mmCIF file of C-alpha atoms in Angstrom:
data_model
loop_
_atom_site.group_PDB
_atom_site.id
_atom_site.type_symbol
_atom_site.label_atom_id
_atom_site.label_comp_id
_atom_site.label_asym_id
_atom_site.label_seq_id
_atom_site.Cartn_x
_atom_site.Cartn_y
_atom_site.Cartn_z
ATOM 1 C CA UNK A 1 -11.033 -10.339 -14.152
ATOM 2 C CA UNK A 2 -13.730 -9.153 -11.620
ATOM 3 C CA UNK A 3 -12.604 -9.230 -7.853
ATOM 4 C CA UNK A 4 -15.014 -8.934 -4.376
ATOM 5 C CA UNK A 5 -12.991 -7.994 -1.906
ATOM 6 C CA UNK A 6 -13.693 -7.613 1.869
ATOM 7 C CA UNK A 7 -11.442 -6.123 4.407
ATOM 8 C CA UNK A 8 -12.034 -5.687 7.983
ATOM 9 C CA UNK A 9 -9.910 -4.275 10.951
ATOM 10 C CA UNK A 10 -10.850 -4.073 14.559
ATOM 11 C CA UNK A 11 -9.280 -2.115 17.129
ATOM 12 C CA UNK A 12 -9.888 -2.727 20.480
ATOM 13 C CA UNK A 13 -9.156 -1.065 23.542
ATOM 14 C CA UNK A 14 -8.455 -2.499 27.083
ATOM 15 C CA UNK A 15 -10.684 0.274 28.532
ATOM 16 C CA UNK A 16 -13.206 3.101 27.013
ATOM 17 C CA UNK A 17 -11.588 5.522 24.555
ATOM 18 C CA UNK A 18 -13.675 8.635 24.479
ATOM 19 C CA UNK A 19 -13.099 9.442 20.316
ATOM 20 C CA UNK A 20 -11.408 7.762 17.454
ATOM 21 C CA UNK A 21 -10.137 9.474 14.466
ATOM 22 C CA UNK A 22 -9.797 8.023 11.419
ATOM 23 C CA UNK A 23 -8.052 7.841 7.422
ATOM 24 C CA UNK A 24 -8.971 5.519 5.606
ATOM 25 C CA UNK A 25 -6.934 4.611 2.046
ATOM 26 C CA UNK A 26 -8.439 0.915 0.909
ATOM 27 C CA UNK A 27 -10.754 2.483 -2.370
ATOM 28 C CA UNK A 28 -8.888 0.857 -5.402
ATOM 29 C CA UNK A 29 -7.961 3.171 -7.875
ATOM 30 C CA UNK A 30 -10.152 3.617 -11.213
ATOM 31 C CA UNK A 31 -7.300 4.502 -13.776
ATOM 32 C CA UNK A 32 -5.413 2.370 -16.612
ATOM 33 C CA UNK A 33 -6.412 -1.239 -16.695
ATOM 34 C CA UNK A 34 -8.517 -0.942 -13.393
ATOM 35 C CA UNK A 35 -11.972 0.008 -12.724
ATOM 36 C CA UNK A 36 -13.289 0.285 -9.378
ATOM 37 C CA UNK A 37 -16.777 -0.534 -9.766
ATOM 38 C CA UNK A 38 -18.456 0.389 -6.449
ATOM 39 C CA UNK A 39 -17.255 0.606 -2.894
ATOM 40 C CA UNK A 40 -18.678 0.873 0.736
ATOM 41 C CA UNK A 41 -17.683 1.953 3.494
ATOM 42 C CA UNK A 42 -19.439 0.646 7.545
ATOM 43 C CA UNK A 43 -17.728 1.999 10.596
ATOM 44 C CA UNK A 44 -19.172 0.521 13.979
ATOM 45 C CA UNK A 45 -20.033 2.739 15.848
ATOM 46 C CA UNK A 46 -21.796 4.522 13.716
ATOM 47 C CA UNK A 47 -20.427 7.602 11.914
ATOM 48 C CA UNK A 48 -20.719 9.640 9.277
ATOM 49 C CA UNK A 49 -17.886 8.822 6.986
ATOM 50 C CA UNK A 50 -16.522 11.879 4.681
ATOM 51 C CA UNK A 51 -14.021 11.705 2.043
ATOM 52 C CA UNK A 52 -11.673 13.698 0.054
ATOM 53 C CA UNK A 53 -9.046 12.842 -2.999
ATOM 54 C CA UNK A 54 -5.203 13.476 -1.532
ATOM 55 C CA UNK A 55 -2.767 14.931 -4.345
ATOM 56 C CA UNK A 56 -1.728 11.337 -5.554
ATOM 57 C CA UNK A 57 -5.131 11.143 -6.482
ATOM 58 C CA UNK A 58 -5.870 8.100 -3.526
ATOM 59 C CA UNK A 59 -9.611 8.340 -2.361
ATOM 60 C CA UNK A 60 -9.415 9.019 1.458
ATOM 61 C CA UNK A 61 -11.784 8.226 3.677
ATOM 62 C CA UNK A 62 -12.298 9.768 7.267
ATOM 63 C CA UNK A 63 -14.351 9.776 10.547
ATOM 64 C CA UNK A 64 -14.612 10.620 13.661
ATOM 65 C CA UNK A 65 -15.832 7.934 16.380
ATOM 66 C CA UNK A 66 -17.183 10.328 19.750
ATOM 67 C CA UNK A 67 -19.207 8.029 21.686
ATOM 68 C CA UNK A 68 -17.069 6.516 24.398
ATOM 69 C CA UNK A 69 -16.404 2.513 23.114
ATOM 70 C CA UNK A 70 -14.127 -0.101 23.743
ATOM 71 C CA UNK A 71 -13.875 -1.709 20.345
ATOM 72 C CA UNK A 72 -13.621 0.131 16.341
ATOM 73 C CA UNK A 73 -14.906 -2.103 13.516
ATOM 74 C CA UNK A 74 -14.514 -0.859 9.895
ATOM 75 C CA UNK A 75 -15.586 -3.221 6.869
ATOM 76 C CA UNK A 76 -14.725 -1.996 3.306
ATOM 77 C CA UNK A 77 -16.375 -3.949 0.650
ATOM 78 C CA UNK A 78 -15.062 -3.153 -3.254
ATOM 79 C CA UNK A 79 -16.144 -4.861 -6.629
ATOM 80 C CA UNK A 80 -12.663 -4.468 -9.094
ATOM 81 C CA UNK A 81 -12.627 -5.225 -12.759
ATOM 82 C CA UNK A 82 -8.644 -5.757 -13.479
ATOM 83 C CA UNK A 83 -7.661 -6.072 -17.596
ATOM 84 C CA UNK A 84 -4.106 -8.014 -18.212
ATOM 85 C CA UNK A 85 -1.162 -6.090 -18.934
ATOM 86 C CA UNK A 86 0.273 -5.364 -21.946
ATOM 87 C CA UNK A 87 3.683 -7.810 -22.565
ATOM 88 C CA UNK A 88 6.620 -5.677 -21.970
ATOM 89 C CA UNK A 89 9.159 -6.285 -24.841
ATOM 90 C CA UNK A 90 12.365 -8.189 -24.165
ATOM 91 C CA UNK A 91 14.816 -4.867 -22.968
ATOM 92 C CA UNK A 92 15.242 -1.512 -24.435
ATOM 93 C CA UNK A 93 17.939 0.347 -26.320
ATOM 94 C CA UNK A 94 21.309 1.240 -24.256
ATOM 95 C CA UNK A 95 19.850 4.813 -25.037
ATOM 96 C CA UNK A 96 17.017 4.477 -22.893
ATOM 97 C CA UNK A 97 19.049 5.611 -20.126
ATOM 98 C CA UNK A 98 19.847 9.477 -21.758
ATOM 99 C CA UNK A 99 16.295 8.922 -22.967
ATOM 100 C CA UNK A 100 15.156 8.905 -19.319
ATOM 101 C CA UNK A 101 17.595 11.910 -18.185
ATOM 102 C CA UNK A 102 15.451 13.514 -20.997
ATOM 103 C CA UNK A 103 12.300 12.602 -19.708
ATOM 104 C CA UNK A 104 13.092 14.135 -15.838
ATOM 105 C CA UNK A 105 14.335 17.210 -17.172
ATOM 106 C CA UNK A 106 11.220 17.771 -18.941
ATOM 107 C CA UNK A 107 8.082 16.342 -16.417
ATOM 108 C CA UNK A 108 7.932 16.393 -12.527
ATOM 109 C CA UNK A 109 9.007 13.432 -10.742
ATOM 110 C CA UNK A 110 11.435 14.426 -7.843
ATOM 111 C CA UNK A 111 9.060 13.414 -5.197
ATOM 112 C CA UNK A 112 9.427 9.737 -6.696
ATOM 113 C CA UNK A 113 13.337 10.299 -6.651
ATOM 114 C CA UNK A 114 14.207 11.986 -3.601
ATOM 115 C CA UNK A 115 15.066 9.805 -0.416
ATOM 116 C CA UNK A 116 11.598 9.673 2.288
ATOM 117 C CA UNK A 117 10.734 8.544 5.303
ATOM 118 C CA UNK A 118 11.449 4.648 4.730
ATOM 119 C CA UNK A 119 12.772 4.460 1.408
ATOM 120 C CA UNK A 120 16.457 5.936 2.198
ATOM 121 C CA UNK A 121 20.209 5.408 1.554
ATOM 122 C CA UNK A 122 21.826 3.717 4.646
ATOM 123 C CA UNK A 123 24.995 1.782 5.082
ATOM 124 C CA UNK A 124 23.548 -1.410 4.978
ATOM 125 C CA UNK A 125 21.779 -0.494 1.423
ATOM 126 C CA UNK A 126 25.044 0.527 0.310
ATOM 127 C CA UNK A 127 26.390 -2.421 1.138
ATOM 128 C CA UNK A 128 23.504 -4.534 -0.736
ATOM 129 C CA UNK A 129 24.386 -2.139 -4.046
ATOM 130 C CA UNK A 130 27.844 -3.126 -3.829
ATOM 131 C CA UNK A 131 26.912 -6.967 -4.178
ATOM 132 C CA UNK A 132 24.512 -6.336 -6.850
ATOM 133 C CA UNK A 133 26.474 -4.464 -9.105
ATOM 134 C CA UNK A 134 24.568 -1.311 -8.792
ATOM 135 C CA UNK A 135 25.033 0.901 -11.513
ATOM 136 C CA UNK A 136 23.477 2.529 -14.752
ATOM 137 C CA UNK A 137 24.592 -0.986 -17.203
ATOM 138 C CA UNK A 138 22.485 -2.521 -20.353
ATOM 139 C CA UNK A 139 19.574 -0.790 -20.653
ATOM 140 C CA UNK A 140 16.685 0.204 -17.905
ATOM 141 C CA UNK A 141 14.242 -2.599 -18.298
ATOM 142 C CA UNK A 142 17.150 -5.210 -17.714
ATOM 143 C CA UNK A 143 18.358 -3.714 -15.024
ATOM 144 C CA UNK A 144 15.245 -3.275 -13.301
ATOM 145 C CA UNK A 145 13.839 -6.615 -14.143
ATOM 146 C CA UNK A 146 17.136 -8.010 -12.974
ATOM 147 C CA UNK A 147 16.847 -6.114 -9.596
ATOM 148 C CA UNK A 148 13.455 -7.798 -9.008
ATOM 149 C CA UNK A 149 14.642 -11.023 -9.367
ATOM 150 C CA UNK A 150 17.519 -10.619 -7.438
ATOM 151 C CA UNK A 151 15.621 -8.906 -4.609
ATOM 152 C CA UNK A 152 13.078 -12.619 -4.265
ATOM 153 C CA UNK A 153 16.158 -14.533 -4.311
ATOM 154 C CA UNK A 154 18.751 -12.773 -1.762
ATOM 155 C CA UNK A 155 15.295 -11.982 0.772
ATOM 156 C CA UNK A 156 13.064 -14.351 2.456
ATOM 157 C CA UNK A 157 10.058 -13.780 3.434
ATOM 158 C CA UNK A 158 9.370 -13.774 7.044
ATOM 159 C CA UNK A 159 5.898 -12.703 8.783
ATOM 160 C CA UNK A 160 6.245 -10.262 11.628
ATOM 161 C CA UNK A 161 9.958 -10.246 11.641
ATOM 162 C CA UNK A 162 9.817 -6.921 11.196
ATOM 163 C CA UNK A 163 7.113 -4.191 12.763
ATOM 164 C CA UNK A 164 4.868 -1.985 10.776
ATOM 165 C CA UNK A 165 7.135 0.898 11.701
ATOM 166 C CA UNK A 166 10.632 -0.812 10.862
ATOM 167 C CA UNK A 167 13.140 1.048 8.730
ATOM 168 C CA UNK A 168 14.766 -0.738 5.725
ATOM 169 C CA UNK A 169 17.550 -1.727 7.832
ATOM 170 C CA UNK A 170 16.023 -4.203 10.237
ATOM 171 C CA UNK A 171 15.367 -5.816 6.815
ATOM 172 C CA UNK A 172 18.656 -5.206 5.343
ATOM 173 C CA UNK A 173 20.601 -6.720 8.278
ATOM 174 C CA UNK A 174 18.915 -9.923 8.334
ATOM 175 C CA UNK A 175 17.570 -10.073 4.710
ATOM 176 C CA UNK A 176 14.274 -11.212 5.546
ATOM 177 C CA UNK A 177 11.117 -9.372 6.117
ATOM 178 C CA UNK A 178 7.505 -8.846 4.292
ATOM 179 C CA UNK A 179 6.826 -7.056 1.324
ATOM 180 C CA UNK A 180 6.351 -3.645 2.664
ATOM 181 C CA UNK A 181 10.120 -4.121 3.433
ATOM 182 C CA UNK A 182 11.437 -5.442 0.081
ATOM 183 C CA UNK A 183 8.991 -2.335 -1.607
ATOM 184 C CA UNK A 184 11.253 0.285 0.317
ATOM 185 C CA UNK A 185 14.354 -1.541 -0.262
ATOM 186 C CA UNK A 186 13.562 -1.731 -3.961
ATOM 187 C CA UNK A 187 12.332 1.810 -4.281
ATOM 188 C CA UNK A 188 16.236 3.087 -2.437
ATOM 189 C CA UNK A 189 17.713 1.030 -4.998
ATOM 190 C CA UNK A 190 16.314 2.927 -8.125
ATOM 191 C CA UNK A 191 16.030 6.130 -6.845
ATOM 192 C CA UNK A 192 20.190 5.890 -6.650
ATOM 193 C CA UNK A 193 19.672 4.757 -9.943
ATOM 194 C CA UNK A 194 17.201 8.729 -10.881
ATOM 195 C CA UNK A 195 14.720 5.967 -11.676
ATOM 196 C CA UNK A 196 11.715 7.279 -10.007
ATOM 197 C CA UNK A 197 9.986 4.876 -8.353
ATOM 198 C CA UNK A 198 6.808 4.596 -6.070
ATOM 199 C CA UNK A 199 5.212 2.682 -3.554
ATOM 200 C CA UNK A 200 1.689 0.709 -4.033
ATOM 201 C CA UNK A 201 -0.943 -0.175 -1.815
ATOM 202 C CA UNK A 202 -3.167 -2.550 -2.518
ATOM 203 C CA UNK A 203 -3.848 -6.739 -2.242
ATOM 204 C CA UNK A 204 -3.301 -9.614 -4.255
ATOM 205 C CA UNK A 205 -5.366 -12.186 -5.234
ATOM 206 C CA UNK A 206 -4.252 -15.342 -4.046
ATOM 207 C CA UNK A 207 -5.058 -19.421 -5.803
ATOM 208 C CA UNK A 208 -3.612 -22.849 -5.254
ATOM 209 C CA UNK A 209 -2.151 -22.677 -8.484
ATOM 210 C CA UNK A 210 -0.180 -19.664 -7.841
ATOM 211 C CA UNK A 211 2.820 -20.373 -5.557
ATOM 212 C CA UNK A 212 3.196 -16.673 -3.367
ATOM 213 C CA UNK A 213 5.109 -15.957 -0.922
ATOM 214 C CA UNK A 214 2.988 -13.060 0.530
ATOM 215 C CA UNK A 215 0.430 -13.824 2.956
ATOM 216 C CA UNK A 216 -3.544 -14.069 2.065
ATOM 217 C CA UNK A 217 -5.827 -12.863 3.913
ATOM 218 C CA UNK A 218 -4.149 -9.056 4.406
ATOM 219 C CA UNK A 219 -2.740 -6.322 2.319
ATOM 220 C CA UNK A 220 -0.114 -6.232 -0.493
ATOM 221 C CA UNK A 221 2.758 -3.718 -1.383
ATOM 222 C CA UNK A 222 4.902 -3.758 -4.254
ATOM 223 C CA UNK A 223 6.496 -0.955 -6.614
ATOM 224 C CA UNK A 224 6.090 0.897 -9.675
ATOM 225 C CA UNK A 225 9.206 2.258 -11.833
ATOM 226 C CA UNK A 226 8.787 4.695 -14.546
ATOM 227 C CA UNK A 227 10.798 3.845 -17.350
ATOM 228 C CA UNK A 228 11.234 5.472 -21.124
ATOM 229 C CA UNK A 229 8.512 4.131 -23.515
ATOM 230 C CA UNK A 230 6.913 1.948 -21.288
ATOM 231 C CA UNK A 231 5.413 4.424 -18.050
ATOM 232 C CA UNK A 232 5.084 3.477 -14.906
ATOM 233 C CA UNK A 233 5.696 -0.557 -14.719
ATOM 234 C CA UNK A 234 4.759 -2.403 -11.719
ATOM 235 C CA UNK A 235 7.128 -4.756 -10.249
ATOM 236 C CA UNK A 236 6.161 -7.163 -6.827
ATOM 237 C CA UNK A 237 9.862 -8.710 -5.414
ATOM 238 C CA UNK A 238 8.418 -10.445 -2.902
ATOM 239 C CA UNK A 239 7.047 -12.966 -5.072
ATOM 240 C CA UNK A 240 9.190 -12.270 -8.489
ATOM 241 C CA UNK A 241 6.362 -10.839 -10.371
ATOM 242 C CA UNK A 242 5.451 -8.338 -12.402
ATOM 243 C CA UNK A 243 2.273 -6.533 -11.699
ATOM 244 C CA UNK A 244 -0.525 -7.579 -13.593
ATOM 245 C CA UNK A 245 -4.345 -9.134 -13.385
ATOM 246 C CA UNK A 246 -3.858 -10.331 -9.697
ATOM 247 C CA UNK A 247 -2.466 -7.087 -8.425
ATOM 248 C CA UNK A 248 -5.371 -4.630 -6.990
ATOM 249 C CA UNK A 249 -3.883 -0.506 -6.516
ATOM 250 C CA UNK A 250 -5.874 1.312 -3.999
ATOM 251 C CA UNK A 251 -2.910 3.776 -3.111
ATOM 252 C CA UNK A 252 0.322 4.919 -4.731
ATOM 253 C CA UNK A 253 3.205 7.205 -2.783
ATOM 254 C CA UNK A 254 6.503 7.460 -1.948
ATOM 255 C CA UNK A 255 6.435 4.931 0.703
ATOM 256 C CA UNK A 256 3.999 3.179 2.910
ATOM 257 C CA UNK A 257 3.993 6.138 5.037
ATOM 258 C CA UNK A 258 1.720 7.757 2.315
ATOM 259 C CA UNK A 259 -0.615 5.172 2.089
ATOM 260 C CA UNK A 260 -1.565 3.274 5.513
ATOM 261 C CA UNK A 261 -4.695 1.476 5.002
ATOM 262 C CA UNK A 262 -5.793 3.118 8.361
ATOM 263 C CA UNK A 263 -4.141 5.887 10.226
ATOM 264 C CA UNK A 264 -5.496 7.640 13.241
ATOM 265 C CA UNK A 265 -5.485 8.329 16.765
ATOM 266 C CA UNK A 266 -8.088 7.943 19.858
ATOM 267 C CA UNK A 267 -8.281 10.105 23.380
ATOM 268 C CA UNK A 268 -7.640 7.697 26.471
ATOM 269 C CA UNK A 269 -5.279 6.258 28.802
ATOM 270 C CA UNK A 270 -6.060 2.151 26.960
ATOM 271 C CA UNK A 271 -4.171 0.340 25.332
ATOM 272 C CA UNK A 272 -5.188 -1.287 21.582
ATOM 273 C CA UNK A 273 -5.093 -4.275 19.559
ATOM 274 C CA UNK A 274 -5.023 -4.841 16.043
ATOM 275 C CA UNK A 275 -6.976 -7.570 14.088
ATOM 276 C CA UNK A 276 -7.322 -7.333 10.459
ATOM 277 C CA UNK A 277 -8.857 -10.022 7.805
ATOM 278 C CA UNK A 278 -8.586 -9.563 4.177
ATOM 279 C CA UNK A 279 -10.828 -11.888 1.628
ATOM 280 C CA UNK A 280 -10.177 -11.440 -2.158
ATOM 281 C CA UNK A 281 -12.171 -13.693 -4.601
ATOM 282 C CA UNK A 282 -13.318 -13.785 -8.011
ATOM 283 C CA UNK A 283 -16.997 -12.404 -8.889
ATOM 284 C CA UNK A 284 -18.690 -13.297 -11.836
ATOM 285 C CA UNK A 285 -20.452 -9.662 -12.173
ATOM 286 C CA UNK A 286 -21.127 -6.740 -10.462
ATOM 287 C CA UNK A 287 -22.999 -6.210 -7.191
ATOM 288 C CA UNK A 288 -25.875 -4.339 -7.939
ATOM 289 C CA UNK A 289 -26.532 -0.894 -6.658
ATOM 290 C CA UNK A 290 -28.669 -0.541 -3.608
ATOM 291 C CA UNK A 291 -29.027 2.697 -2.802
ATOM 292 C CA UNK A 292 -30.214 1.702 0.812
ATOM 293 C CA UNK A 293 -27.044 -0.420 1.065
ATOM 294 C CA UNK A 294 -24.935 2.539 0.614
ATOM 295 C CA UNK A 295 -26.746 4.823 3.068
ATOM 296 C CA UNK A 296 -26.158 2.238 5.378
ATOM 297 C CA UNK A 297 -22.545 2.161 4.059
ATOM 298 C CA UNK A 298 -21.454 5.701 3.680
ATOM 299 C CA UNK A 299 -23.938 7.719 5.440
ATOM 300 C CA UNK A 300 -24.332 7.002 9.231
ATOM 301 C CA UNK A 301 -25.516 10.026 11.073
ATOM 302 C CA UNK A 302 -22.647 10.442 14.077
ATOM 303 C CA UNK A 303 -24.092 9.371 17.282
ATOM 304 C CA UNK A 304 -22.818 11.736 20.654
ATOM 305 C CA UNK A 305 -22.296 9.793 23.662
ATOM 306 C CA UNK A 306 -20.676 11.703 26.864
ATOM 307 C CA UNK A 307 -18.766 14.885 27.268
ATOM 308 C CA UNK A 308 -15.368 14.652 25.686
ATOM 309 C CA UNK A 309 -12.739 15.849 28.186
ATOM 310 C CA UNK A 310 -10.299 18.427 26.330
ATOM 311 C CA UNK A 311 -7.242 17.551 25.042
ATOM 312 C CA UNK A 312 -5.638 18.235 28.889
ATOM 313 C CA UNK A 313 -7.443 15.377 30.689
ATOM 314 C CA UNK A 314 -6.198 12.226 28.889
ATOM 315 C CA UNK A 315 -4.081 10.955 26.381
ATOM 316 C CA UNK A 316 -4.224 10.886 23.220
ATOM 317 C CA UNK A 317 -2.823 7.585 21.378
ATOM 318 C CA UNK A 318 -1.462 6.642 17.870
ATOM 319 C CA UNK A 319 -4.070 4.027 16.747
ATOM 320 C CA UNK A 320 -1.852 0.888 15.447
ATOM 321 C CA UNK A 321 -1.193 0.571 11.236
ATOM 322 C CA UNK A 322 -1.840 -2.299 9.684
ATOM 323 C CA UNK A 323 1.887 -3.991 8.328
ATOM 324 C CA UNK A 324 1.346 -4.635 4.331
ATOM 325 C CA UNK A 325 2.326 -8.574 4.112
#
C-alpha cells in the first residue's frame, strides 16, 4: 500500500520570540516491509534545515529559526510504500522462553529492557501485574498477544486526559488515556517480563471500515516486542492490533521521550500554542521528483533578522511536544 502523508504543526507565540530551535523526527523509516519513498521538509520562516541519523537509526531533522517571529510553521510531506506482514503462527514452544534468555545473553538489548524515563515500575503497575497474572506462563507469543488484548479491554481511550508529559501513572490510576500512555504501560509490563520491548513513532492510517479508537488526524504510538523466531513484532493496544499495512514507523526508542515528533526551545519572555494536523491517505504512485520542489523543501538559506540578545537578557522556553493520540 502507498501512503501521502501531510503533517503540519504551528507554534505560536503571544509576543516575538527572537530564535527557535528545532528536532525534527517525522521521516518514516526505510527498513523491513517499509520504504520511504521521498520526503520534504518547509519550515516558515525560512531556514536551512540540516539533518543527521541518531543511533536508533531515526532520520533527525534540525533548524534554527533567528529572525524575531511570532508564529513557527513546519509541513512534512512523505510518500510510504507499506508491504503486509507476514502471519505470525498460532504460539510458540514453552521453550521459547530459555530460547529468549539465550538470545539476550548473546546480542545487545538492555537499553530495550532497562526501566526509562516513562516506561517504569511503579506501584500502580504493580498493582495492574497482579490482576493480570503477570508472569513467564505458556509460551512468549501467548503471553504477549494476551497482554495486548487485555491492555484495549481494561483501558479506554480518552483524548487529553492525560498531558504530553504524564507519567504512566496518571494513566494507571484512572485506566484511561491515549496511546502514548498504553505504549509505556505495555513496554513496563514486558520489560518485567526481560522481553525487550520498544517504543514506535509513527501514524496510522485511518477508513470507515476500520473501527479505531485512536484519533485521525495526529500521530500514532504503539510497541514492538522482540520475541525468539519471530524478531521484533509490533503490537498497537490501543486499538487491539497487531502492526501491519496501516501502521507507518518514523521513530523507534525506548519511550516517547526518544522520539518527539518536534522538540525544541525558543529565546523570549511569550508564551506558545500548539496546533498540529495530520492527513494520511492512500496514493496510487509516487510523487515525482522535482528537484526545485526540494530546494524549496530542504534548502532555505537562513534569513537574519535583529540582534539576538545573549542568553542573559530573556528566557529561554521549552517549545510544547506534540501528545501521540
Amino acid at each position: 500500500m502507498l501512503y501521502s502523508i501531510q503533517h503540519q504543526t504551528r507554534f505560536r507565540y503571544d509576543a516575538p520570540v527572537s530564535e527557535s530551535l528545532m528536532e525534527l523526527r517525522m521521516q518514516p523509516r526505510t527498513e523491513g516491509r517499509q520504504r520511504c519513498l521521498n520526503f520534504f521538509v518547509k519550515v516558515n520562516p525560512k531556514v536551512r534545515v540540516l539533518q543527521y541519523r541518531d543511533h536508533l537509526g531515526n532520520h533527525v531533522h534540525h533548524f534554527s529559526a533567528a529572525p524575531k517571529h511570532t508564529q513557527l510553521l513546519i509541513t512534512t510531506e512523505a510518500t510510504v510504500e507499506v508491504a503486509p506482514a507476514d502471519a505470525l503462527p498460532g504460539f510458540l514452544p514453552v521453550a521459547a522462553w530459555d530460547e529468549l534468555d539465550r538470545m539476550l545473553e548473546r546480542e545487545d538489548h538492555w537499553e530495550f529492557l532497562m526501566p526509562s524515563d516513562y516506561a517504569l515500575p511503579t506501584p500502580l503497575l504493580l498493582e495492574l501485574s497482579g490482576q493480570l497474572d503477570l508472569r513467564r506462563r505458556e509460551d512468549p507469543l501467548t503471553l504477549v498477544l494476551e497482554l495486548n488484548r487485555r491492555l484495549y479491554e481494561l483501558f479506554d481511550y480518552a483524548p487529553k486526559h492525560t498531558h504530553v508529559n504524564s507519567p504512566i501513572d496518571h494513566a494507571l490510576a484512572d485506566r484511561k488515556g491515549v496511546c502514548q500512555d498504553f505504549a509505556h504501560i505495555f513496554i513496563s509490563l514486558l520489560r518485567e517480563l526481560r522481553i525487550p520491548a520498544r517504543y514506535v513513532s509513527g501514524y496510522l492510517y485511518h477508513s470507515k471500515q476500520n473501527k479505531d479508537r485512536s484519533a485521525d488526524g495526529s500521530s500514532h504510538a504503539w510497541v514492538e516486542a522482540l520475541l525468539p523466531q519471530l524478531g521484533w513484532i509490533g503490537l498497537d493496544p490501543t486499538n487491539h492490533l497487531l502492526a501491519g499495512e496501516r501502521h507507518i514507523r518514523t521513530a523507534i526508542g525506548r519511550d516517547y521521550s526518544d522520539v518527539p515528533p518536534t522538540r525544541g526551545t525558543f529565546r523570549g519572555g511569550a508564551q506558545s500554542e500548539l496546533d498540529v494536523l495530520v492527513r494520511v491517505k492512500p496514493t496510487l504512485a509516487p510523487e515525482a521528483e522535482d528537484p526545485a520542489r526540494e530546494l524549496l523543501f530542504n534548502s532555505n538559506p537562513p534569513v537574519f533578522g535583529e540582534r539576538i540578545a545573549p542568553l542573559e537578557e530573556v528566557a529561554i522556553q521549552q517549545q510544547q511536544q506534540q501528545q501521540q493520540q
